Short mmCIF file of C-alpha atoms and ligand atoms in Angstrom, two decimals:
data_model
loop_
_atom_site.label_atom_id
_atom_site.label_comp_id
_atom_site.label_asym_id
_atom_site.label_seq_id
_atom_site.Cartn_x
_atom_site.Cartn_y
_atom_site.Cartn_z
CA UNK A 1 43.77 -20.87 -86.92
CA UNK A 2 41.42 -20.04 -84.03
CA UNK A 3 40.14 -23.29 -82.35
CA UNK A 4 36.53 -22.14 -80.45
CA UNK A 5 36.23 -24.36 -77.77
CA UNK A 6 32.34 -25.79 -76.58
CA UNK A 7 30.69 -23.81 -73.66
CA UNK A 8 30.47 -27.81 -71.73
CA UNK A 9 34.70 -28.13 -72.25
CA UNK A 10 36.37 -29.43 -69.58
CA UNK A 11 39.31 -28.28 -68.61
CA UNK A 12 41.08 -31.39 -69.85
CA UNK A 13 39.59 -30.99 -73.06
CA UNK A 14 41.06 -27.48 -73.26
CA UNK A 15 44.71 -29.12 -71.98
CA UNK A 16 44.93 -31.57 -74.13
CA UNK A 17 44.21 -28.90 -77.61
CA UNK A 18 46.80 -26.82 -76.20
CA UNK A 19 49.23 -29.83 -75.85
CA UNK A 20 48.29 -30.57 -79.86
CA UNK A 21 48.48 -27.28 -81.00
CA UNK A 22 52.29 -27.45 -79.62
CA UNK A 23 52.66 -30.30 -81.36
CA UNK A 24 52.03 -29.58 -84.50
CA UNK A 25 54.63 -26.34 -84.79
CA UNK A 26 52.38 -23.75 -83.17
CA UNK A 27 52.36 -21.31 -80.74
CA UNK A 28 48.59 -21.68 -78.73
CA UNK A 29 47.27 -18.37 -77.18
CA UNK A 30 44.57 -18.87 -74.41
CA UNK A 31 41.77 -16.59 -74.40
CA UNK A 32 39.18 -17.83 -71.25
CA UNK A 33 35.99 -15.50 -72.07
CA UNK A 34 33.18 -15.80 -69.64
CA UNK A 35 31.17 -18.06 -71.90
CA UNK A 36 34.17 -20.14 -73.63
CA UNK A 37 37.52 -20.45 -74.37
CA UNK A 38 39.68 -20.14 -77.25
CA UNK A 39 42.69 -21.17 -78.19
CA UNK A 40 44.43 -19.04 -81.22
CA UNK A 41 47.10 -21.08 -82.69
CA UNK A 42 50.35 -19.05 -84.52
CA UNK A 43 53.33 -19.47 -85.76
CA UNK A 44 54.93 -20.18 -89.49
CA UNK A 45 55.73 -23.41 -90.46
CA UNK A 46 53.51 -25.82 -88.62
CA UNK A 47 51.30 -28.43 -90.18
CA UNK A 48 47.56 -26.71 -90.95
CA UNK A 49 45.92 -29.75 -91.76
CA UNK A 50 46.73 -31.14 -88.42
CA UNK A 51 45.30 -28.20 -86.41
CA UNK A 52 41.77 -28.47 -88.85
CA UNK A 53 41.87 -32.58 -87.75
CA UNK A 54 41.34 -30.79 -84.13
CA UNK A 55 37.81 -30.39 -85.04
CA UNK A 56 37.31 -33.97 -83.89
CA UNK A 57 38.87 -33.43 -80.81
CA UNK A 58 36.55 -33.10 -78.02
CA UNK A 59 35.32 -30.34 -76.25
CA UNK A 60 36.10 -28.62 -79.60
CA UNK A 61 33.12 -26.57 -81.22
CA UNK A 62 35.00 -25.40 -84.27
CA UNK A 63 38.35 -25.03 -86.03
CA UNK A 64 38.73 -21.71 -88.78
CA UNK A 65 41.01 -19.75 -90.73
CA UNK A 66 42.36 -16.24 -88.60
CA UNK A 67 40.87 -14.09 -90.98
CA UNK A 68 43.40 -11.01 -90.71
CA UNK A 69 47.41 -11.56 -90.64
CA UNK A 70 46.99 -9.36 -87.35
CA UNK A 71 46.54 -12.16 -85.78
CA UNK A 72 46.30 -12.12 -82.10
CA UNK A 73 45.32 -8.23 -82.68
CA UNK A 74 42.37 -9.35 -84.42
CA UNK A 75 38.92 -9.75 -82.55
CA UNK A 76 38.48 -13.26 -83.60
CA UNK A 77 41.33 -14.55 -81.35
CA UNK A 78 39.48 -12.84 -78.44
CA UNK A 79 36.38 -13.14 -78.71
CA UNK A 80 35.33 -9.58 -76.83
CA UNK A 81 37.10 -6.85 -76.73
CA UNK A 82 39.53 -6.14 -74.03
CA UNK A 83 40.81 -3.61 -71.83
CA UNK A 84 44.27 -2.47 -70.12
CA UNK A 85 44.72 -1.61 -66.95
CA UNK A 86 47.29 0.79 -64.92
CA UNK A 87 47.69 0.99 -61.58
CA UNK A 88 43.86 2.14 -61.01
CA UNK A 89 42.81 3.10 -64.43
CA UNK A 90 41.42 0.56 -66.54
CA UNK A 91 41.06 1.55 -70.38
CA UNK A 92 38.72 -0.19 -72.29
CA UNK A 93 35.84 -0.46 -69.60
CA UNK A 94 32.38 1.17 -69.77
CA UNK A 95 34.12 4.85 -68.70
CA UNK A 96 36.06 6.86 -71.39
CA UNK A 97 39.72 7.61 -69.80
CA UNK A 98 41.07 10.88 -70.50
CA UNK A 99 44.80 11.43 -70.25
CA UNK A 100 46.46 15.00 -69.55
CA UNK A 101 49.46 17.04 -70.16
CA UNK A 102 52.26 19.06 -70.98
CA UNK A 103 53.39 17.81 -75.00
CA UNK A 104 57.52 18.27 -73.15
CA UNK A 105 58.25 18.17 -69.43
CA UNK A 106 59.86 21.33 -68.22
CA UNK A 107 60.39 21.74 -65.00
CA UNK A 108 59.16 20.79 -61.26
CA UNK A 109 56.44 23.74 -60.95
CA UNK A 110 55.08 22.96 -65.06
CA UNK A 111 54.43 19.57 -64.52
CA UNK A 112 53.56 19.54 -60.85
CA UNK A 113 50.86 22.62 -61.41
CA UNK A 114 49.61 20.95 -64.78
CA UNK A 115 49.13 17.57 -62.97
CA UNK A 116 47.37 18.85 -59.87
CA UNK A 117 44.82 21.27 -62.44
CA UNK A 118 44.10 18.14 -64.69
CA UNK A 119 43.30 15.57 -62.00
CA UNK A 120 40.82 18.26 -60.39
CA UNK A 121 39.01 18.99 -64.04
CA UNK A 122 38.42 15.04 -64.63
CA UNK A 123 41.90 13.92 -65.82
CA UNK A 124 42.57 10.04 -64.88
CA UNK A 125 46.24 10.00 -65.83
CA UNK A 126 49.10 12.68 -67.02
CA UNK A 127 51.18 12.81 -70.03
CA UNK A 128 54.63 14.63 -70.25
CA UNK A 129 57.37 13.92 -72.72
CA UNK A 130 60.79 13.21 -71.17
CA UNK A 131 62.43 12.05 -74.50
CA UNK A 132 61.01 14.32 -77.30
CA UNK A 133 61.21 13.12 -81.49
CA UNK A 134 61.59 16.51 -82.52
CA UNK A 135 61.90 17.11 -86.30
CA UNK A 136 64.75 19.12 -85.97
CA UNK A 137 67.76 18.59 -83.61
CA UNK A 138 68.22 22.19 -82.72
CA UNK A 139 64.31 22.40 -80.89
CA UNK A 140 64.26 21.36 -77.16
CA UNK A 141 64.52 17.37 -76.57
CA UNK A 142 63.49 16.95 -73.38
CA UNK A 143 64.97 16.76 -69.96
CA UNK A 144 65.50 13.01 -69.99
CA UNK A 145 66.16 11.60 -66.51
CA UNK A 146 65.46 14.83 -64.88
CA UNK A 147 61.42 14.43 -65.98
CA UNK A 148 61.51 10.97 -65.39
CA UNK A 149 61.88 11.56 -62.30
CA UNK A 150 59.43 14.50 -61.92
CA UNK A 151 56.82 12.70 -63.27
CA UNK A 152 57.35 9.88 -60.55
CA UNK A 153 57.03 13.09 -58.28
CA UNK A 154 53.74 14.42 -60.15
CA UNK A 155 52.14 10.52 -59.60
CA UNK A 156 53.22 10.39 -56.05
CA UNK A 157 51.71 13.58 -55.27
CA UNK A 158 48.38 12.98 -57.75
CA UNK A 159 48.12 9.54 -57.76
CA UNK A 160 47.29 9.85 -61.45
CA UNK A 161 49.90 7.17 -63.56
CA UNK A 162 51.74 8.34 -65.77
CA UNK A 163 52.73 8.37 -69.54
CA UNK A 164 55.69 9.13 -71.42
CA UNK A 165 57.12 8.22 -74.72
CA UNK A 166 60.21 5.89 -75.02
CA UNK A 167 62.30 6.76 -78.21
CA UNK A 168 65.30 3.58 -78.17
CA UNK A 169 65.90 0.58 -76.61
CA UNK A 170 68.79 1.82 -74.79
CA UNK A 171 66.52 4.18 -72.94
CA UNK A 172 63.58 1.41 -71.92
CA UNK A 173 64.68 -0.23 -68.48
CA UNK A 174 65.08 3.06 -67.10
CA UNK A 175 61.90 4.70 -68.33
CA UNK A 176 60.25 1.12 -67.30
CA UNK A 177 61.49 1.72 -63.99
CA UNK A 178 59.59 5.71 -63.82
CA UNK A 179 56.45 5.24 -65.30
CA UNK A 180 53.43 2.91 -65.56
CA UNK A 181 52.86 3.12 -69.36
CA UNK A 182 55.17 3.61 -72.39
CA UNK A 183 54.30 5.22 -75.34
CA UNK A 184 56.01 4.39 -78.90
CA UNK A 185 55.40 7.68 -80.98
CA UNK A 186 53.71 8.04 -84.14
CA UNK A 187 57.35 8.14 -85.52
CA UNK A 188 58.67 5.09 -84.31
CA UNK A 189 55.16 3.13 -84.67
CA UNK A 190 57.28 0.56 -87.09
CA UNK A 191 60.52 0.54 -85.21
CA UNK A 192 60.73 -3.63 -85.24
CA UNK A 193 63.47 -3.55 -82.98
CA UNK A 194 61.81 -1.19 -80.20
CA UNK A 195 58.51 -2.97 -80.12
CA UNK A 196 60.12 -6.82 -80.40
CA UNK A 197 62.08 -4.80 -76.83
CA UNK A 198 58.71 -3.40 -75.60
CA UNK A 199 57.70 -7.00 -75.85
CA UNK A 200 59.25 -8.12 -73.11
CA UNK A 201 58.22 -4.94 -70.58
CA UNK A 202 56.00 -5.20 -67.84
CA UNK A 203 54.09 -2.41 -68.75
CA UNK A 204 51.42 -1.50 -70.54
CA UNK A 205 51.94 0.13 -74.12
CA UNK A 206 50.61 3.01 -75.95
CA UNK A 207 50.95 2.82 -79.61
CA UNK A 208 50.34 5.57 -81.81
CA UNK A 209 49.64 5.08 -85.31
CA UNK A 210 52.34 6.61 -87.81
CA UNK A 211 51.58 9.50 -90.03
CA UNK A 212 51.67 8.07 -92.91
CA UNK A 213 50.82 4.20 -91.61
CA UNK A 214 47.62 2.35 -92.84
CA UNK A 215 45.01 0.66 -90.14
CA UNK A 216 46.81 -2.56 -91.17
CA UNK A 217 50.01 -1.73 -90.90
CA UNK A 218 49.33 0.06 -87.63
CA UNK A 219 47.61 -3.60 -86.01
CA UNK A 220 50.75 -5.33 -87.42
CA UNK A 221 52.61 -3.34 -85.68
CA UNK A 222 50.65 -4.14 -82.35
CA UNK A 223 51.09 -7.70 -83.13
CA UNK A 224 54.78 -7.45 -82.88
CA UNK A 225 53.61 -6.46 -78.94
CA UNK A 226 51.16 -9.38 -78.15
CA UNK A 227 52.95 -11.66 -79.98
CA UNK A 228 56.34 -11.21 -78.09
CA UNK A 229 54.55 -11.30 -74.95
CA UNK A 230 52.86 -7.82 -73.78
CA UNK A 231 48.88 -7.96 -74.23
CA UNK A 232 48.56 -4.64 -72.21
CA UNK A 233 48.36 -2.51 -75.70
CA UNK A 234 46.52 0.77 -76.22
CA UNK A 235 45.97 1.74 -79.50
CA UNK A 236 46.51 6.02 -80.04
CA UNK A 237 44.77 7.69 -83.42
CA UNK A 238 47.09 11.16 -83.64
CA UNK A 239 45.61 11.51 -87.03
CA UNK A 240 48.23 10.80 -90.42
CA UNK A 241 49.39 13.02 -93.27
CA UNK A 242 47.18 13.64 -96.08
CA UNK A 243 47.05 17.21 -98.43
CA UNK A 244 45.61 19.42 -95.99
CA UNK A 245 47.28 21.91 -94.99
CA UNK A 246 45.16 24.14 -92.18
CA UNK A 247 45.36 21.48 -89.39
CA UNK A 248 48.83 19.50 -88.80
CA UNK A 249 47.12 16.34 -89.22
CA UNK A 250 44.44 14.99 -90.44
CA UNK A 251 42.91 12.76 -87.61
CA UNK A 252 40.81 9.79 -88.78
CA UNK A 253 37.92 9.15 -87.15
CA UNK A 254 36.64 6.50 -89.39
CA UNK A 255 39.69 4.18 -88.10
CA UNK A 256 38.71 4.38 -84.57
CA UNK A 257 35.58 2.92 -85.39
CA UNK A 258 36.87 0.55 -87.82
CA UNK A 259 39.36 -0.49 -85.43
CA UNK A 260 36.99 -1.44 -82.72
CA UNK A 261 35.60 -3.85 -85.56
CA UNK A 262 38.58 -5.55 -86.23
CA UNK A 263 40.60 -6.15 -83.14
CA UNK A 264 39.98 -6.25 -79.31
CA UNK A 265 42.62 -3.71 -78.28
CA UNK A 266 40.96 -0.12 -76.49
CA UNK A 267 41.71 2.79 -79.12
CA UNK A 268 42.12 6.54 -77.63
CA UNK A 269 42.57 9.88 -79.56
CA UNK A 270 45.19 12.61 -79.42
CA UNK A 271 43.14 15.46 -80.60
CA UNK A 272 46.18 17.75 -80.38
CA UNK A 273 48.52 16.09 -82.37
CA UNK A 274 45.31 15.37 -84.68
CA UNK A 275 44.16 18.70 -85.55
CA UNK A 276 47.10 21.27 -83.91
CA UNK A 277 44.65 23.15 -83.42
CA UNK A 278 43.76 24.43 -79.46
CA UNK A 279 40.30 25.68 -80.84
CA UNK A 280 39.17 21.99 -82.43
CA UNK A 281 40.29 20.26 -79.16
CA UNK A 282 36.65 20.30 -77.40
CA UNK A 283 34.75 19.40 -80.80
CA UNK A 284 36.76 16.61 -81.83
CA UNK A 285 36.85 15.62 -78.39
CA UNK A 286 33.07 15.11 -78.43
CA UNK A 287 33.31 13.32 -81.71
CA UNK A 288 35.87 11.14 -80.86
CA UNK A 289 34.15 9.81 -77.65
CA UNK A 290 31.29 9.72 -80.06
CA UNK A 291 32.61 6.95 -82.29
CA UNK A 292 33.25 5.31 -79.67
CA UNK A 293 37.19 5.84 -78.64
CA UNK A 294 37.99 4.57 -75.08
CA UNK A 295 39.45 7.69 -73.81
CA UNK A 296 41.34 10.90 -75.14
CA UNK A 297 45.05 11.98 -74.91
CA UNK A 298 45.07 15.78 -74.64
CA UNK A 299 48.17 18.43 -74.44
CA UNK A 300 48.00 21.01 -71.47
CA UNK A 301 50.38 23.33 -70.37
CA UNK A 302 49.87 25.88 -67.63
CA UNK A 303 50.98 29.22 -69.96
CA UNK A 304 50.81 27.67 -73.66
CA UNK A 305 52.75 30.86 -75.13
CA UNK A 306 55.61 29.71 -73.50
CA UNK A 307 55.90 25.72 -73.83
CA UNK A 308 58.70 25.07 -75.28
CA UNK A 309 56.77 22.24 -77.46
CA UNK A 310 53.41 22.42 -79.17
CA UNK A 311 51.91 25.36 -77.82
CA UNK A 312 49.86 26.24 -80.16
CA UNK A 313 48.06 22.65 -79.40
CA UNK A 314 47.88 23.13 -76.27
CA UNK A 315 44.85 24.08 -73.73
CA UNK A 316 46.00 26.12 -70.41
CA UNK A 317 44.49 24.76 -67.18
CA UNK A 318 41.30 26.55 -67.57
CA UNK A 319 40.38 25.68 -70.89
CA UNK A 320 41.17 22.02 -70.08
CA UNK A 321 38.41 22.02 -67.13
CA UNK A 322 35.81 23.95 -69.53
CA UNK A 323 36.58 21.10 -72.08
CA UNK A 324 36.10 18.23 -69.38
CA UNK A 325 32.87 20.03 -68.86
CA UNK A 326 31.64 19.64 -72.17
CA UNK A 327 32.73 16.00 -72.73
CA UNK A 328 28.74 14.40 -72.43
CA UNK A 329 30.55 10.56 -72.44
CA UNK A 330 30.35 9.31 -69.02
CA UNK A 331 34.22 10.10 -68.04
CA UNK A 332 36.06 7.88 -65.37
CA UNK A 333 36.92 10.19 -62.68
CA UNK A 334 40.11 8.86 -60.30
CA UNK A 335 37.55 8.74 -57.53
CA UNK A 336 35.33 5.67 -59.36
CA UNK A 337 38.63 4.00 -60.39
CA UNK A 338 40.25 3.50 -56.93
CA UNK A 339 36.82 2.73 -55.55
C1 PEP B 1 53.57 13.52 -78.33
O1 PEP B 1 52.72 12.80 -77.80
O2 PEP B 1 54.01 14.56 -77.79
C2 PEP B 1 54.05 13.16 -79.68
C3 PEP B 1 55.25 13.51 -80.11
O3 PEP B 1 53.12 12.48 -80.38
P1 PEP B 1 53.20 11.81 -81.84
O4 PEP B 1 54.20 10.71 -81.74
O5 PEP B 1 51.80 11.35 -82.08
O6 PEP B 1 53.62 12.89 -82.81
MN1 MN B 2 53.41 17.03 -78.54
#
């Protein structure tokens, strides 16, 4: 149940439905917007009829049903949307964010050269895998540690934060400990045991939606995050498996907007993984910002023939900057976000 609180609630008023929601079996969730507050009460196995007697509490404007079983996902808990913020980037403001790449780490002079290129086109953050979910065990899986620790090197140098994809549990206090956002791959978007972990981090989380995972199944899977305890989630469209065959994926655009409808959470787009296709990376680009996505997640590699991941996918550094130069969005530049 969501309980809206009046604009005139005191802060006592507020207390003391947060002290009954606790009482009656729930878990309350405080959302202060600028106007009002709510509290979003969840949980199994507490007594509903109590919570809808709160309506006679005062300060209280309204007691109603959560309409979604994304619960703390959905907009309704929230009220407005929200936004994420790392280090100096905030996702989810007024600016799309666009975040820059190599698909795999590869060595100090790749990811070095690819970071320094990207932040001078327009790039707010950098990408690089470090653990790689490759379909088959005998491609390259990443340098592990070794780009953990050049990203560190790449952000220290750039002051762009950076992104990488976390594969186990095993692997997530020392990835934590590297990096200022995780990312749970399309692959592991339902691995219960990796997000109930990612829970608990102190870092934000980027969750891309499996390839074969509905819109539901992909907020569900984001409420495993907020509702162990990590709010700072960005939703990732990579695009899911359907029968066509010319482009890897087939990137849904409709969900981005549909997404924005139902929950709070900023949404961005991987138009590489979407499409696969170097050539559609500027046009869907333009249509994702369109929609309305809160930023873009976009593979570049300084000599794409030879990355030893998703080359074909991939822009060099020139063809990044031409694309940044034909993004009409307004674009938040690392210079506005340290301001
Ligand atoms: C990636 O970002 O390189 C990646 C493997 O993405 P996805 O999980 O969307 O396939
Ligand atoms: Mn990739």
């Amino acid at each position: 149940m969501v309980i809206n609180m009046a604009a005139n609630a005191t802060e006592a008023e507020l207390q003391h439905v947060i002290e009954r929601v606790k009482e009656c079996g729930f878990q309350p969730h405080l959302t202060r917007g600028t106007e009002r507050s709510i509290v979003a009460a969840v949980g199994s196995g507490g007594a509903r009829s109590a919570l809808e007697a709160l309506k006679a509490a005062p300060g209280v404007e309204d007691v109603v049903p959560i309409a979604h079983p994304f619960k703390l996902v959905s907009k309704q808990t929230r009220g407005a949307r929200s936004s994420v913020k790392i280090g100096n980037v905030c996702i989810g403001g007024a600016e799309a964010v666009v975040i820059a790449g190599p698909c795999s780490v590869e060595s100090r002079d790749q990811i070095l050269s690819t970071a320094r290129a990207v932040r001078s086109a327009g790039a707010t953050m950098l990408r690089g895998g470090a653990y790689k979910p490759r379909t088959s065990p005998y491609d390259f899986q990443g340098l592990g540690l070794e780009a953990l620790q050049l990203l560190s090197e790449a952000r220290n140098e750039t002051g762009l934060p950076v992104v990488t994809e976390v594969m186990s549990t095993e692997d997530v206090p020392l990835i934590a400990e590297h990096v200022d956002m995780l990312q749970v791959g399309a692959r592991n978007m339902q691995n219960f045991s990796l997000l109930r972990r990612l829970a608990r981090v102190d870092k934000p989380i980027l969750l891309k939606r499996g390839p074969s995972a509905s819109v539901r199944e992909w907020l569900l899977a984001a409420e495993y995050l907020l509702s162990g305890g990590n709010c700072n989630v960005v939703l990732c469209e990579r695009g899911i498996k359907t029968f066509e065959t010319e482009m890897r994926n087939t990137l849904d655009l409709a969900a981005v907007a549909l997404v924005r409808e139902l929950s709070h959470l900023p949404v961005i787009v991987d138009p590489s993984h979407g499409t696969g296709r170097r050539e559609l990376i500027q046009p869907v680009s333009r249509a994702a910002l369109a929609i309305g996505a809160d930023g873009l997640i976009i593979e570049v590699h300084p000599c794409p023939e030879r990355a030893l991941s998703d080359g074909a996918q991939s822009l060099n550094l020139s063809e990044f900057s031409l694309m940044m130069k034909g993004l009409t969005a307004p674009i938040r530049t690392l210079a506005t976000t340290s301001r």
